[in-house]
Amino acid sequence: MMKNIAAIIPAYNPQQSLITYVHQLLATTISRVIIVNDGSDQKYADVFEELKKIDCCLVLEHGNNIGKGGALKTAFAYVMKQRGMFQGVITVGAHRQHTLQDVKLVLTMTKVFSEGIVLGVRNFHSSDSTFLSYWGNRATSLFFEILYHRKLMDTQTGLRFISIKELPWLINVNGERYDYDTNMLVAALKRKCPIFEVEIGQLRIKKNTVIQYDEITNAGSIIAKMLMNYLNPRKNNE
């Protein structure tokens, strides 16, 4: 298993449960947790203050909400400046939609897939998965395959391991919001960066959260963005 992996959590209006979750992540092989406060409302300030008190947990902050993609790139830039401290990063949702077991599974698979990008593929057959989310995921995967000739089962998963050497070009990929997840994969294919898939646990949709910030569930929006980027490839800077 790879050592010195940083967990990156883009966070917008997180719940108190994120504090416990960070402690759990640091009890695994993850050596540091980097949280990006992406312009959260002031009433969530206490959550971030508590997170700052945790050893090996760093909070980076945006003055305004710029989106998940922008938050990820802020964290990627920080990790790159650490000069060889980390061998890779794992991106995780802030609303506990990724269980500790799921995270550990992806971490374990870095022993086999130490290069490129490893996707934690969600199971859309769970009780939390609606008819629309199941077929929405199928539609986006099929559309991705038609455009880019690569079958990926879950293009919007937020649980991803990324090798450290991929970060320099990932920072330049277009997209500040949810479209960044797909743009990352398109750019990876064009660069012949390896993409691996690991099946994780069941899809979890937490009620009364901003889950859309972490993993957008609107298939129509994803497909529209995908088509726009396909028709205007120069806008997707790799």
PDB file of N, CA, C and O in Angstrom, residues 97-145:
ATOM      1  N   GLN A  97     -20.907  10.471   2.347  1.00  0.00           N
ATOM      2  CA  GLN A  97     -21.478   9.532   1.390  1.00  0.00           C
ATOM      3  C   GLN A  97     -20.479   8.427   1.041  1.00  0.00           C
ATOM      4  O   GLN A  97     -20.855   7.412   0.459  1.00  0.00           O
ATOM      5  N   HIS A  98     -19.221   8.625   1.412  1.00  0.00           N
ATOM      6  CA  HIS A  98     -18.210   7.580   1.237  1.00  0.00           C
ATOM      7  C   HIS A  98     -17.884   7.012   2.607  1.00  0.00           C
ATOM      8  O   HIS A  98     -17.337   7.706   3.466  1.00  0.00           O
ATOM      9  N   THR A  99     -18.229   5.768   2.834  1.00  0.00           N
ATOM     10  CA  THR A  99     -17.966   5.157   4.128  1.00  0.00           C
ATOM     11  C   THR A  99     -16.470   4.934   4.306  1.00  0.00           C
ATOM     12  O   THR A  99     -15.695   4.915   3.346  1.00  0.00           O
ATOM     13  N   LEU A 100     -16.081   4.739   5.539  1.00  0.00           N
ATOM     14  CA  LEU A 100     -14.675   4.466   5.829  1.00  0.00           C
ATOM     15  C   LEU A 100     -14.246   3.177   5.131  1.00  0.00           C
ATOM     16  O   LEU A 100     -13.108   3.065   4.653  1.00  0.00           O
ATOM     17  N   GLN A 101     -15.148   2.219   5.050  1.00  0.00           N
ATOM     18  CA  GLN A 101     -14.848   0.962   4.361  1.00  0.00           C
ATOM     19  C   GLN A 101     -14.559   1.205   2.879  1.00  0.00           C
ATOM     20  O   GLN A 101     -13.639   0.605   2.317  1.00  0.00           O
ATOM     21  N   ASP A 102     -15.346   2.094   2.253  1.00  0.00           N
ATOM     22  CA  ASP A 102     -15.105   2.425   0.845  1.00  0.00           C
ATOM     23  C   ASP A 102     -13.741   3.060   0.656  1.00  0.00           C
ATOM     24  O   ASP A 102     -12.997   2.732  -0.272  1.00  0.00           O
ATOM     25  N   VAL A 103     -13.409   4.005   1.540  1.00  0.00           N
ATOM     26  CA  VAL A 103     -12.119   4.692   1.454  1.00  0.00           C
ATOM     27  C   VAL A 103     -10.979   3.695   1.626  1.00  0.00           C
ATOM     28  O   VAL A 103      -9.989   3.717   0.864  1.00  0.00           O
ATOM     29  N   LYS A 104     -11.096   2.805   2.606  1.00  0.00           N
ATOM     30  CA  LYS A 104     -10.045   1.810   2.842  1.00  0.00           C
ATOM     31  C   LYS A 104      -9.863   0.889   1.640  1.00  0.00           C
ATOM     32  O   LYS A 104      -8.742   0.489   1.309  1.00  0.00           O
ATOM     33  N   LEU A 105     -10.973   0.547   0.978  1.00  0.00           N
ATOM     34  CA  LEU A 105     -10.886  -0.318  -0.192  1.00  0.00           C
ATOM     35  C   LEU A 105     -10.093   0.344  -1.311  1.00  0.00           C
ATOM     36  O   LEU A 105      -9.209  -0.278  -1.918  1.00  0.00           O
ATOM     37  N   VAL A 106     -10.376   1.619  -1.575  1.00  0.00           N
ATOM     38  CA  VAL A 106      -9.630   2.331  -2.614  1.00  0.00           C
ATOM     39  C   VAL A 106      -8.166   2.470  -2.212  1.00  0.00           C
ATOM     40  O   VAL A 106      -7.264   2.302  -3.033  1.00  0.00           O
ATOM     41  N   LEU A 107      -7.914   2.746  -0.938  1.00  0.00           N
ATOM     42  CA  LEU A 107      -6.529   2.842  -0.465  1.00  0.00           C
ATOM     43  C   LEU A 107      -5.794   1.517  -0.647  1.00  0.00           C
ATOM     44  O   LEU A 107      -4.626   1.490  -1.057  1.00  0.00           O
ATOM     45  N   THR A 108      -6.471   0.423  -0.345  1.00  0.00           N
ATOM     46  CA  THR A 108      -5.857  -0.905  -0.514  1.00  0.00           C
ATOM     47  C   THR A 108      -5.501  -1.165  -1.970  1.00  0.00           C
ATOM     48  O   THR A 108      -4.454  -1.746  -2.274  1.00  0.00           O
ATOM     49  N   MET A 109      -6.365  -0.715  -2.882  1.00  0.00           N
ATOM     50  CA  MET A 109      -6.126  -0.968  -4.301  1.00  0.00           C
ATOM     51  C   MET A 109      -4.966  -0.156  -4.859  1.00  0.00           C
ATOM     52  O   MET A 109      -4.485  -0.445  -5.954  1.00  0.00           O
ATOM     53  N   THR A 110      -4.484   0.853  -4.117  1.00  0.00           N
ATOM     54  CA  THR A 110      -3.317   1.594  -4.602  1.00  0.00           C
ATOM     55  C   THR A 110      -2.063   0.714  -4.595  1.00  0.00           C
ATOM     56  O   THR A 110      -1.066   1.047  -5.224  1.00  0.00           O
ATOM     57  N   LYS A 111      -2.140  -0.401  -3.882  1.00  0.00           N
ATOM     58  CA  LYS A 111      -1.019  -1.358  -3.909  1.00  0.00           C
ATOM     59  C   LYS A 111      -0.917  -1.993  -5.289  1.00  0.00           C
ATOM     60  O   LYS A 111       0.164  -2.362  -5.749  1.00  0.00           O
ATOM     61  N   VAL A 112      -2.065  -2.126  -5.947  1.00  0.00           N
ATOM     62  CA  VAL A 112      -2.109  -2.720  -7.290  1.00  0.00           C
ATOM     63  C   VAL A 112      -2.030  -1.637  -8.361  1.00  0.00           C
ATOM     64  O   VAL A 112      -1.299  -1.752  -9.340  1.00  0.00           O
ATOM     65  N   PHE A 113      -2.816  -0.553  -8.166  1.00  0.00           N
ATOM     66  CA  PHE A 113      -2.875   0.537  -9.148  1.00  0.00           C
ATOM     67  C   PHE A 113      -2.238   1.776  -8.537  1.00  0.00           C
ATOM     68  O   PHE A 113      -2.914   2.618  -7.965  1.00  0.00           O
ATOM     69  N   SER A 114      -0.943   1.900  -8.630  1.00  0.00           N
ATOM     70  CA  SER A 114      -0.230   3.008  -7.989  1.00  0.00           C
ATOM     71  C   SER A 114      -0.069   4.210  -8.903  1.00  0.00           C
ATOM     72  O   SER A 114       0.397   5.268  -8.475  1.00  0.00           O
ATOM     73  N   GLU A 115      -0.445   4.070 -10.161  1.00  0.00           N
ATOM     74  CA  GLU A 115      -0.303   5.158 -11.130  1.00  0.00           C
ATOM     75  C   GLU A 115      -1.677   5.605 -11.604  1.00  0.00           C
ATOM     76  O   GLU A 115      -2.668   4.889 -11.477  1.00  0.00           O
ATOM     77  N   GLY A 116      -1.733   6.790 -12.184  1.00  0.00           N
ATOM     78  CA  GLY A 116      -2.959   7.256 -12.812  1.00  0.00           C
ATOM     79  C   GLY A 116      -4.056   7.596 -11.824  1.00  0.00           C
ATOM     80  O   GLY A 116      -3.815   8.131 -10.737  1.00  0.00           O
ATOM     81  N   ILE A 117      -5.308   7.251 -12.193  1.00  0.00           N
ATOM     82  CA  ILE A 117      -6.487   7.588 -11.411  1.00  0.00           C
ATOM     83  C   ILE A 117      -7.276   6.320 -11.105  1.00  0.00           C
ATOM     84  O   ILE A 117      -7.511   5.504 -11.991  1.00  0.00           O
ATOM     85  N   VAL A 118      -7.674   6.151  -9.856  1.00  0.00           N
ATOM     86  CA  VAL A 118      -8.500   5.011  -9.452  1.00  0.00           C
ATOM     87  C   VAL A 118      -9.868   5.547  -9.027  1.00  0.00           C
ATOM     88  O   VAL A 118      -9.954   6.373  -8.121  1.00  0.00           O
ATOM     89  N   LEU A 119     -10.922   5.095  -9.678  1.00  0.00           N
ATOM     90  CA  LEU A 119     -12.272   5.545  -9.388  1.00  0.00           C
ATOM     91  C   LEU A 119     -12.982   4.563  -8.463  1.00  0.00           C
ATOM     92  O   LEU A 119     -12.975   3.352  -8.712  1.00  0.00           O
ATOM     93  N   GLY A 120     -13.602   5.083  -7.414  1.00  0.00           N
ATOM     94  CA  GLY A 120     -14.450   4.256  -6.562  1.00  0.00           C
ATOM     95  C   GLY A 120     -15.847   4.241  -7.158  1.00  0.00           C
ATOM     96  O   GLY A 120     -16.601   5.208  -7.029  1.00  0.00           O
ATOM     97  N   VAL A 121     -16.205   3.165  -7.828  1.00  0.00           N
ATOM     98  CA  VAL A 121     -17.471   3.081  -8.578  1.00  0.00           C
ATOM     99  C   VAL A 121     -18.608   2.690  -7.647  1.00  0.00           C
ATOM    100  O   VAL A 121     -18.568   1.658  -6.988  1.00  0.00           O
ATOM    101  N   ARG A 122     -19.648   3.526  -7.598  1.00  0.00           N
ATOM    102  CA  ARG A 122     -20.782   3.296  -6.700  1.00  0.00           C
ATOM    103  C   ARG A 122     -21.737   2.239  -7.250  1.00  0.00           C
ATOM    104  O   ARG A 122     -21.884   2.068  -8.451  1.00  0.00           O
ATOM    105  N   ASN A 123     -22.393   1.563  -6.324  1.00  0.00           N
ATOM    106  CA  ASN A 123     -23.400   0.564  -6.671  1.00  0.00           C
ATOM    107  C   ASN A 123     -24.776   1.242  -6.681  1.00  0.00           C
ATOM    108  O   ASN A 123     -25.293   1.630  -5.634  1.00  0.00           O
ATOM    109  N   PHE A 124     -25.357   1.385  -7.850  1.00  0.00           N
ATOM    110  CA  PHE A 124     -26.636   2.078  -7.981  1.00  0.00           C
ATOM    111  C   PHE A 124     -27.834   1.140  -7.791  1.00  0.00           C
ATOM    112  O   PHE A 124     -28.952   1.490  -8.121  1.00  0.00           O
ATOM    113  N   HIS A 125     -27.583  -0.051  -7.251  1.00  0.00           N
ATOM    114  CA  HIS A 125     -28.677  -0.984  -6.980  1.00  0.00           C
ATOM    115  C   HIS A 125     -29.098  -0.936  -5.507  1.00  0.00           C
ATOM    116  O   HIS A 125     -29.869  -1.774  -5.064  1.00  0.00           O
ATOM    117  N   SER A 126     -28.595   0.052  -4.757  1.00  0.00           N
ATOM    118  CA  SER A 126     -28.909   0.135  -3.335  1.00  0.00           C
ATOM    119  C   SER A 126     -30.320   0.670  -3.106  1.00  0.00           C
ATOM    120  O   SER A 126     -30.958   1.210  -4.007  1.00  0.00           O
ATOM    121  N   SER A 127     -30.787   0.559  -1.870  1.00  0.00           N
ATOM    122  CA  SER A 127     -32.129   1.041  -1.539  1.00  0.00           C
ATOM    123  C   SER A 127     -32.219   2.559  -1.618  1.00  0.00           C
ATOM    124  O   SER A 127     -33.294   3.130  -1.822  1.00  0.00           O
ATOM    125  N   ASP A 128     -31.074   3.261  -1.457  1.00  0.00           N
ATOM    126  CA  ASP A 128     -31.052   4.719  -1.552  1.00  0.00           C
ATOM    127  C   ASP A 128     -31.121   5.203  -2.997  1.00  0.00           C
ATOM    128  O   ASP A 128     -31.395   6.360  -3.254  1.00  0.00           O
ATOM    129  N   SER A 129     -30.836   4.309  -3.928  1.00  0.00           N
ATOM    130  CA  SER A 129     -30.781   4.689  -5.337  1.00  0.00           C
ATOM    131  C   SER A 129     -32.189   4.712  -5.934  1.00  0.00           C
ATOM    132  O   SER A 129     -32.908   3.724  -5.907  1.00  0.00           O
ATOM    133  N   THR A 130     -32.568   5.846  -6.489  1.00  0.00           N
ATOM    134  CA  THR A 130     -33.880   5.980  -7.114  1.00  0.00           C
ATOM    135  C   THR A 130     -33.820   5.517  -8.565  1.00  0.00           C
ATOM    136  O   THR A 130     -32.742   5.311  -9.132  1.00  0.00           O
ATOM    137  N   PHE A 131     -34.985   5.366  -9.149  1.00  0.00           N
ATOM    138  CA  PHE A 131     -35.071   5.010 -10.572  1.00  0.00           C
ATOM    139  C   PHE A 131     -34.298   6.014 -11.427  1.00  0.00           C
ATOM    140  O   PHE A 131     -33.549   5.638 -12.330  1.00  0.00           O
ATOM    141  N   LEU A 132     -34.462   7.299 -11.100  1.00  0.00           N
ATOM    142  CA  LEU A 132     -33.808   8.345 -11.888  1.00  0.00           C
ATOM    143  C   LEU A 132     -32.292   8.331 -11.723  1.00  0.00           C
ATOM    144  O   LEU A 132     -31.556   8.521 -12.680  1.00  0.00           O
ATOM    145  N   SER A 133     -31.817   8.091 -10.486  1.00  0.00           N
ATOM    146  CA  SER A 133     -30.371   8.079 -10.277  1.00  0.00           C
ATOM    147  C   SER A 133     -29.730   6.882 -10.972  1.00  0.00           C
ATOM    148  O   SER A 133     -28.637   6.981 -11.536  1.00  0.00           O
ATOM    149  N   TYR A 134     -30.420   5.728 -10.948  1.00  0.00           N
ATOM    150  CA  TYR A 134     -29.893   4.525 -11.611  1.00  0.00           C
ATOM    151  C   TYR A 134     -29.783   4.742 -13.110  1.00  0.00           C
ATOM    152  O   TYR A 134     -28.724   4.543 -13.708  1.00  0.00           O
ATOM    153  N   TRP A 135     -30.884   5.169 -13.727  1.00  0.00           N
ATOM    154  CA  TRP A 135     -30.856   5.346 -15.180  1.00  0.00           C
ATOM    155  C   TRP A 135     -30.081   6.589 -15.592  1.00  0.00           C
ATOM    156  O   TRP A 135     -29.534   6.641 -16.693  1.00  0.00           O
ATOM    157  N   GLY A 136     -30.014   7.570 -14.697  1.00  0.00           N
ATOM    158  CA  GLY A 136     -29.186   8.738 -14.983  1.00  0.00           C
ATOM    159  C   GLY A 136     -27.720   8.372 -15.071  1.00  0.00           C
ATOM    160  O   GLY A 136     -26.996   8.819 -15.972  1.00  0.00           O
ATOM    161  N   ASN A 137     -27.283   7.530 -14.131  1.00  0.00           N
ATOM    162  CA  ASN A 137     -25.901   7.067 -14.167  1.00  0.00           C
ATOM    163  C   ASN A 137     -25.623   6.236 -15.410  1.00  0.00           C
ATOM    164  O   ASN A 137     -24.576   6.375 -16.058  1.00  0.00           O
ATOM    165  N   ARG A 138     -26.563   5.357 -15.765  1.00  0.00           N
ATOM    166  CA  ARG A 138     -26.401   4.547 -16.963  1.00  0.00           C
ATOM    167  C   ARG A 138     -26.305   5.426 -18.213  1.00  0.00           C
ATOM    168  O   ARG A 138     -25.488   5.186 -19.114  1.00  0.00           O
ATOM    169  N   ALA A 139     -27.146   6.475 -18.259  1.00  0.00           N
ATOM    170  CA  ALA A 139     -27.175   7.362 -19.427  1.00  0.00           C
ATOM    171  C   ALA A 139     -25.876   8.137 -19.569  1.00  0.00           C
ATOM    172  O   ALA A 139     -25.324   8.246 -20.677  1.00  0.00           O
ATOM    173  N   THR A 140     -25.371   8.684 -18.445  1.00  0.00           N
ATOM    174  CA  THR A 140     -24.126   9.456 -18.534  1.00  0.00           C
ATOM    175  C   THR A 140     -22.942   8.563 -18.908  1.00  0.00           C
ATOM    176  O   THR A 140     -22.071   8.962 -19.685  1.00  0.00           O
ATOM    177  N   SER A 141     -22.918   7.346 -18.386  1.00  0.00           N
ATOM    178  CA  SER A 141     -21.843   6.412 -18.730  1.00  0.00           C
ATOM    179  C   SER A 141     -21.893   6.043 -20.207  1.00  0.00           C
ATOM    180  O   SER A 141     -20.865   5.990 -20.892  1.00  0.00           O
ATOM    181  N   LEU A 142     -23.097   5.789 -20.713  1.00  0.00           N
ATOM    182  CA  LEU A 142     -23.256   5.437 -22.123  1.00  0.00           C
ATOM    183  C   LEU A 142     -22.864   6.607 -23.018  1.00  0.00           C
ATOM    184  O   LEU A 142     -22.174   6.425 -24.035  1.00  0.00           O
ATOM    185  N   PHE A 143     -23.290   7.800 -22.653  1.00  0.00           N
ATOM    186  CA  PHE A 143     -22.972   8.982 -23.450  1.00  0.00           C
ATOM    187  C   PHE A 143     -21.463   9.222 -23.470  1.00  0.00           C
ATOM    188  O   PHE A 143     -20.878   9.554 -24.503  1.00  0.00           O
ATOM    189  N   PHE A 144     -20.820   9.033 -22.317  1.00  0.00           N
ATOM    190  CA  PHE A 144     -19.362   9.171 -22.231  1.00  0.00           C
ATOM    191  C   PHE A 144     -18.686   8.172 -23.157  1.00  0.00           C
ATOM    192  O   PHE A 144     -17.728   8.506 -23.874  1.00  0.00           O
ATOM    193  N   GLU A 145     -19.178   6.943 -23.150  1.00  0.00           N
ATOM    194  CA  GLU A 145     -18.591   5.898 -23.994  1.00  0.00           C
ATOM    195  C   GLU A 145     -18.756   6.216 -25.476  1.00  0.00           C
ATOM    196  O   GLU A 145     -17.837   6.008 -26.280  1.00  0.00           O
TER     197      GLU A 145
END
